[in-house]
Coordinates of C-alpha atoms and ligand atoms in Angstrom, one line a residue:
M336 CA -106.2 -30.4 7.6
D337 CA -107.4 -31.0 11.0
L338 CA -109.8 -33.3 11.6
V339 CA -112.3 -31.0 12.8
H340 CA -111.9 -29.3 9.5
E341 CA -111.5 -31.9 7.3
G342 CA -115.2 -33.0 9.1
V343 CA -117.1 -30.4 8.1
L344 CA -115.8 -30.0 4.9
R345 CA -117.2 -34.4 4.7
K346 CA -119.7 -33.0 6.0
F347 CA -120.5 -30.3 3.1
E348 CA -120.2 -33.1 1.4
S349 CA -122.4 -35.0 2.6
L350 CA -125.6 -32.3 2.7
K351 CA -124.8 -31.7 -1.3
G352 CA -128.4 -30.4 -2.6
N353 CA -129.9 -30.1 1.1
L354 CA -131.7 -27.2 1.6
I355 CA -131.4 -25.7 4.7
V356 CA -134.3 -23.5 6.5
G357 CA -133.4 -20.9 9.5
K358 CA -129.6 -20.7 10.6
V359 CA -130.0 -23.6 13.4
G360 CA -128.7 -26.1 10.7
I361 CA -125.8 -23.7 9.9
K362 CA -124.8 -22.1 13.0
G363 CA -126.9 -23.7 16.2
N364 CA -129.2 -21.5 17.9
N365 CA -129.0 -18.8 19.8
S366 CA -128.4 -20.7 23.0
N367 CA -125.9 -22.7 22.2
E368 CA -124.3 -21.1 19.0
R369 CA -123.1 -24.1 17.5
L370 CA -123.8 -27.1 16.1
P371 CA -123.3 -30.6 18.0
P372 CA -120.5 -33.0 17.0
D373 CA -121.9 -35.9 15.2
Q374 CA -120.7 -38.4 12.7
Y375 CA -118.3 -36.6 10.3
V376 CA -117.1 -33.5 12.7
P377 CA -115.8 -34.6 16.4
E378 CA -116.4 -30.9 18.5
A379 CA -118.8 -28.2 18.5
H380 CA -118.6 -26.8 15.3
I381 CA -120.0 -24.6 12.6
L382 CA -120.7 -24.5 8.4
H383 CA -120.8 -20.4 8.5
N384 CA -121.1 -17.8 10.1
L385 CA -124.3 -16.1 7.7
V386 CA -122.3 -12.9 7.9
R387 CA -120.5 -11.9 5.6
G388 CA -120.0 -14.3 2.0
F389 CA -116.5 -15.2 3.1
Y390 CA -116.3 -17.5 6.4
K391 CA -113.2 -17.3 8.1
P392 CA -112.9 -19.5 11.2
A393 CA -111.1 -17.1 14.0
G394 CA -107.5 -18.2 14.2
K395 CA -107.1 -20.3 11.2
P396 CA -106.0 -19.3 7.8
Y397 CA -108.3 -20.4 5.4
I398 CA -111.3 -19.1 3.8
L399 CA -113.7 -22.6 5.3
S400 CA -116.8 -21.7 3.3
Y401 CA -118.5 -19.1 1.0
Q402 CA -122.1 -18.0 1.0
A403 CA -123.4 -17.3 -3.0
T404 CA -125.8 -14.7 -3.2
E405 CA -127.8 -14.5 -5.7
S406 CA -130.3 -11.7 -6.2
N407 CA -131.8 -10.6 -9.4
K408 CA -129.6 -8.0 -10.1
N409 CA -126.1 -10.1 -10.3
Y410 CA -128.3 -13.9 -11.1
G411 CA -126.1 -15.4 -13.5
K412 CA -122.8 -13.8 -12.9
Q413 CA -121.7 -15.1 -9.3
I414 CA -122.7 -19.3 -9.6
I415 CA -121.9 -20.4 -13.4
W416 CA -124.3 -23.2 -13.1
K417 CA -123.9 -26.7 -15.0
D418 CA -127.4 -28.0 -14.5
T419 CA -129.8 -25.9 -11.4
H420 CA -131.7 -28.7 -11.0
Q421 CA -129.2 -31.2 -10.1
N422 CA -127.3 -28.3 -8.0
Q423 CA -124.3 -28.5 -9.6
F424 CA -122.1 -25.5 -10.6
L425 CA -119.4 -25.6 -13.5
R426 CA -117.5 -22.2 -11.6
I427 CA -118.4 -19.6 -8.6
E428 CA -116.5 -16.3 -9.0
M429 CA -116.3 -15.5 -5.2
A430 CA -116.0 -11.6 -5.4
P431 CA -114.5 -10.0 -2.6
P432 CA -116.0 -8.0 0.0
N433 CA -116.1 -4.7 -1.8
K434 CA -116.2 -2.0 0.6
E435 CA -113.1 0.1 0.7
K436 CA -112.5 0.3 4.6
D437 CA -114.2 -3.0 5.6
P438 CA -111.0 -4.3 7.5
I439 CA -112.0 -7.4 7.5
K440 CA -111.1 -7.5 3.6
K441 CA -107.3 -7.8 3.4
S442 CA -107.9 -10.9 5.9
D443 CA -110.7 -12.6 3.9
I444 CA -108.9 -11.9 0.4
E445 CA -105.3 -13.9 2.3
A446 CA -107.1 -16.2 3.7
A447 CA -108.8 -17.1 0.2
R448 CA -105.3 -16.9 -1.1
Y449 CA -104.2 -19.7 1.3
N450 CA -106.6 -21.9 -0.1
L451 CA -105.5 -21.1 -3.4
N452 CA -102.1 -22.1 -2.7
H453 CA -103.0 -25.0 -0.4
N454 CA -105.3 -26.2 -2.8
I455 CA -107.6 -26.4 0.7
P456 CA -111.6 -27.0 -0.7
I457 CA -114.4 -24.6 1.0
G458 CA -118.0 -25.8 1.9
I459 CA -120.4 -23.7 -1.0
L460 CA -123.9 -22.8 0.3
Y461 CA -126.4 -20.9 -2.0
K462 CA -128.0 -17.8 -0.7
I463 CA -132.1 -18.6 -2.4
K464 CA -134.0 -16.1 -0.3
K465 CA -133.7 -15.1 3.2
G466 CA -133.1 -18.1 5.7
H467 CA -133.1 -21.0 2.6
N468 CA -129.4 -21.8 1.9
R469 CA -128.8 -25.1 -0.2
V470 CA -125.8 -26.5 0.3
L471 CA -123.6 -26.6 -3.1
G472 CA -121.1 -29.2 -1.9
L473 CA -117.4 -28.3 -2.1
G474 CA -115.0 -26.5 -4.3
T475 CA -111.4 -25.7 -4.5
I476 CA -110.1 -22.4 -5.7
T477 CA -108.4 -22.6 -8.5
S478 CA -107.7 -18.5 -9.3
E479 CA -107.4 -15.1 -8.8
R480 CA -108.5 -13.2 -11.6
A481 CA -107.1 -9.5 -11.9
D482 CA -110.1 -7.7 -11.0
G483 CA -109.9 -9.6 -7.8
V484 CA -112.6 -12.5 -7.5
F485 CA -111.5 -15.9 -6.8
V486 CA -112.8 -18.4 -9.4
V487 CA -114.0 -21.3 -7.4
E488 CA -114.7 -25.1 -9.3
P489 CA -116.3 -27.4 -7.9
F490 CA -114.6 -30.8 -5.8
S491 CA -115.8 -33.8 -4.2
F492 CA -113.3 -36.2 -1.5
K493 CA -114.9 -38.8 -3.5
D494 CA -113.0 -38.2 -6.6
S495 CA -109.9 -36.8 -5.3
A496 CA -109.1 -40.0 -3.1
S497 CA -107.2 -38.2 -0.8
R498 CA -107.7 -39.6 2.2
P499 CA -105.4 -42.8 2.9
L500 CA -102.9 -40.3 1.5
E501 CA -103.7 -37.8 4.9
E502 CA -104.1 -40.4 7.0
L503 CA -100.7 -41.4 6.5
K504 CA -99.0 -38.4 6.1
T505 CA -100.4 -37.8 9.7
L506 CA -98.7 -41.2 10.8
V507 CA -95.4 -39.4 9.6
E508 CA -96.2 -36.3 11.4
D509 CA -97.3 -37.9 14.9
E510 CA -94.8 -40.8 15.5
E511 CA -91.8 -39.0 14.6
I512 CA -90.4 -41.9 13.2
N513 CA -87.8 -42.4 10.2
T514 CA -89.6 -41.2 7.3
S515 CA -88.0 -42.3 4.5
F516 CA -89.8 -45.6 4.5
V517 CA -93.0 -44.4 5.4
A518 CA -92.7 -42.0 3.1
E519 CA -92.0 -44.8 0.0
V520 CA -95.2 -46.3 1.3
I521 CA -97.1 -43.3 0.8
Q522 CA -95.3 -42.6 -2.6
R523 CA -96.7 -46.6 -3.1
R524 CA -99.8 -45.7 -2.5
G525 CA -100.8 -42.9 -4.5
Q526 CA -98.8 -44.1 -7.1
A527 CA -101.4 -46.9 -7.6
V528 CA -104.2 -44.6 -7.0
F529 CA -102.8 -42.0 -9.6
K530 CA -102.1 -44.8 -12.4
K531 CA -106.4 -46.0 -11.5
K532 CA -106.9 -42.9 -12.7
L533 CA -104.9 -42.5 -16.0
I534 CA -105.8 -46.1 -16.7
A535 CA -109.5 -44.5 -16.7
N536 CA -109.1 -42.0 -19.1
Y537 CA -106.1 -43.6 -21.3
T538 CA -105.2 -46.8 -23.0
E539 CA -102.0 -46.0 -24.3
C540 CA -98.9 -44.1 -24.3
A541 CA -99.9 -40.8 -25.5
I542 CA -96.9 -40.2 -27.1
C543 CA -96.2 -44.0 -29.0
G544 CA -99.5 -45.8 -28.9
I545 CA -97.9 -49.1 -27.1
D546 CA -100.9 -50.4 -25.0
E547 CA -99.6 -53.5 -22.8
P548 CA -101.1 -52.5 -20.1
S549 CA -98.2 -54.0 -17.7
L550 CA -95.6 -51.7 -20.0
L551 CA -97.4 -48.3 -19.0
I552 CA -96.7 -46.2 -16.5
A553 CA -98.3 -43.3 -15.0
S554 CA -95.7 -40.5 -15.0
H555 CA -96.5 -37.3 -13.0
I556 CA -95.9 -34.1 -15.3
K557 CA -94.5 -32.1 -11.9
P558 CA -92.4 -34.9 -10.1
W559 CA -94.5 -36.0 -7.5
K560 CA -91.4 -34.6 -4.6
Y561 CA -92.5 -31.1 -5.8
S562 CA -96.2 -31.9 -5.8
S563 CA -99.2 -31.0 -3.1
N564 CA -100.6 -33.6 -1.8
L565 CA -103.9 -33.0 -4.6
E566 CA -101.1 -32.3 -6.9
R567 CA -99.8 -36.2 -6.4
L568 CA -103.4 -37.5 -7.3
D569 CA -104.6 -34.8 -9.8
R570 CA -105.1 -36.8 -12.8
F571 CA -104.5 -34.0 -15.1
N572 CA -100.8 -33.8 -13.3
G573 CA -99.8 -37.2 -15.4
L574 CA -99.4 -38.5 -18.4
L575 CA -99.4 -42.4 -19.2
L576 CA -96.2 -43.3 -20.9
C577 CA -94.4 -46.6 -21.7
P578 CA -90.9 -47.6 -19.9
N579 CA -89.1 -45.3 -22.6
H580 CA -91.2 -42.5 -23.4
D581 CA -91.7 -42.2 -19.3
R582 CA -87.6 -42.1 -18.5
L583 CA -87.0 -39.3 -21.6
F584 CA -89.9 -37.6 -19.8
D585 CA -88.9 -37.5 -16.4
Q586 CA -85.3 -36.9 -17.3
G587 CA -86.4 -33.7 -18.8
L588 CA -85.3 -34.7 -22.5
I589 CA -88.4 -33.7 -24.1
T590 CA -91.5 -31.5 -23.0
F591 CA -94.4 -30.5 -24.3
S592 CA -95.8 -27.3 -25.6
D593 CA -99.3 -25.6 -24.5
N594 CA -100.8 -27.6 -27.7
G595 CA -99.1 -30.7 -27.1
M596 CA -96.5 -30.1 -29.7
I597 CA -93.2 -32.1 -28.3
I598 CA -90.0 -30.3 -27.6
I599 CA -87.1 -32.5 -28.2
S600 CA -83.5 -32.0 -26.5
K601 CA -80.5 -31.1 -28.5
L602 CA -78.9 -33.1 -26.1
L603 CA -80.6 -36.2 -27.8
T604 CA -78.1 -37.6 -31.2
P605 CA -80.5 -37.7 -34.1
K606 CA -80.2 -41.4 -33.9
T607 CA -81.4 -41.9 -30.6
K608 CA -84.0 -39.9 -31.2
T609 CA -84.6 -42.4 -34.6
L610 CA -83.9 -45.2 -32.2
L611 CA -86.3 -43.9 -29.5
G612 CA -89.6 -43.0 -31.9
L613 CA -89.5 -39.2 -31.8
T614 CA -90.1 -36.7 -34.2
D615 CA -90.3 -33.5 -34.3
N616 CA -93.6 -33.0 -35.7
M617 CA -95.6 -34.9 -32.7
Q618 CA -98.2 -33.6 -31.1
I619 CA -100.3 -35.3 -27.6
Y620 CA -103.8 -34.5 -26.6
L621 CA -103.7 -32.0 -23.9
V622 CA -106.7 -29.9 -22.5
E623 CA -106.4 -26.8 -20.1
D624 CA -106.0 -28.3 -16.9
H625 CA -102.8 -30.1 -18.5
K626 CA -101.4 -27.0 -18.7
K627 CA -100.2 -25.7 -15.6
Y628 CA -98.4 -28.6 -15.0
I629 CA -96.9 -28.7 -18.5
D630 CA -95.3 -24.9 -18.4
W631 CA -94.0 -26.5 -15.0
H632 CA -92.1 -29.7 -16.8
R633 CA -91.0 -27.0 -19.3
E634 CA -89.4 -24.7 -17.1
N635 CA -88.2 -26.6 -14.3
C636 CA -87.5 -30.2 -15.9
F637 CA -86.9 -29.7 -19.4
R638 CA -83.3 -29.2 -20.7
N639 CA -81.2 -28.8 -23.9
T640 CA -77.9 -28.1 -22.9
Q641 CA -75.4 -30.3 -20.4
Ligands
ZN1320 ZN1 -94.2 -44.5 -25.8

């Protein structure tokens, strides 16, 4: 994500809830078809081109923003509201352009997939009526349904705390310095943010209940080295575990089914299982957002044979 792109997204976040009347506040006026640089974006830019729902900036692989339109005909189908007065949506169903011969359709879909695969947020405008757009903030595309609809869920930079990480990552790329040290710093800072998030939600080892804070480890379900930056900081990609259970999980000697039932590796002897407090009927609490990570762990980390 470059500075301009990230700046536009941050601007979307800061404008959340604002009603923009006319197109000048979205793409500039006629004499200067862009918005001037500001505190968020270091160069001239636009939020959306107002031509079609998807806005993919020329030459970029991603969608920058989406304009949801709710005519009476499709009311309640495109934006699933959490709270209309607060302009909070639960979900937006982003249907791709439906004209069969639309030449831009294919590139729009590819761009949306790019956002999906790279966890790149998009800005959301809600067109209430002609020339009246409400900024709904940011969303991330979380899935592509079989019917071609892209599902968007709310996103906030404030929650993701990804900025320090991005900055350090840029440093690594720019300086081309030996990355092992810097990578370690990034990992340590990321881990600290991640642990804070888990501690805010859990107080004890998910498996045995040990609750001494200094012993608890924020364990990634999908390991750090395989995760994207957003996945690294996603609290649903984590379990709070005591040292023994962290190590067992990290080593792939235990994993969990989608409903949280423990799966214990055949490599562990009955004696070790007993000493580590493991029984086959253990279950941890998982929610829907954990599942993609747990699936990944079960498929790629768990080992039942040498
Ligand atoms: Zn434990």
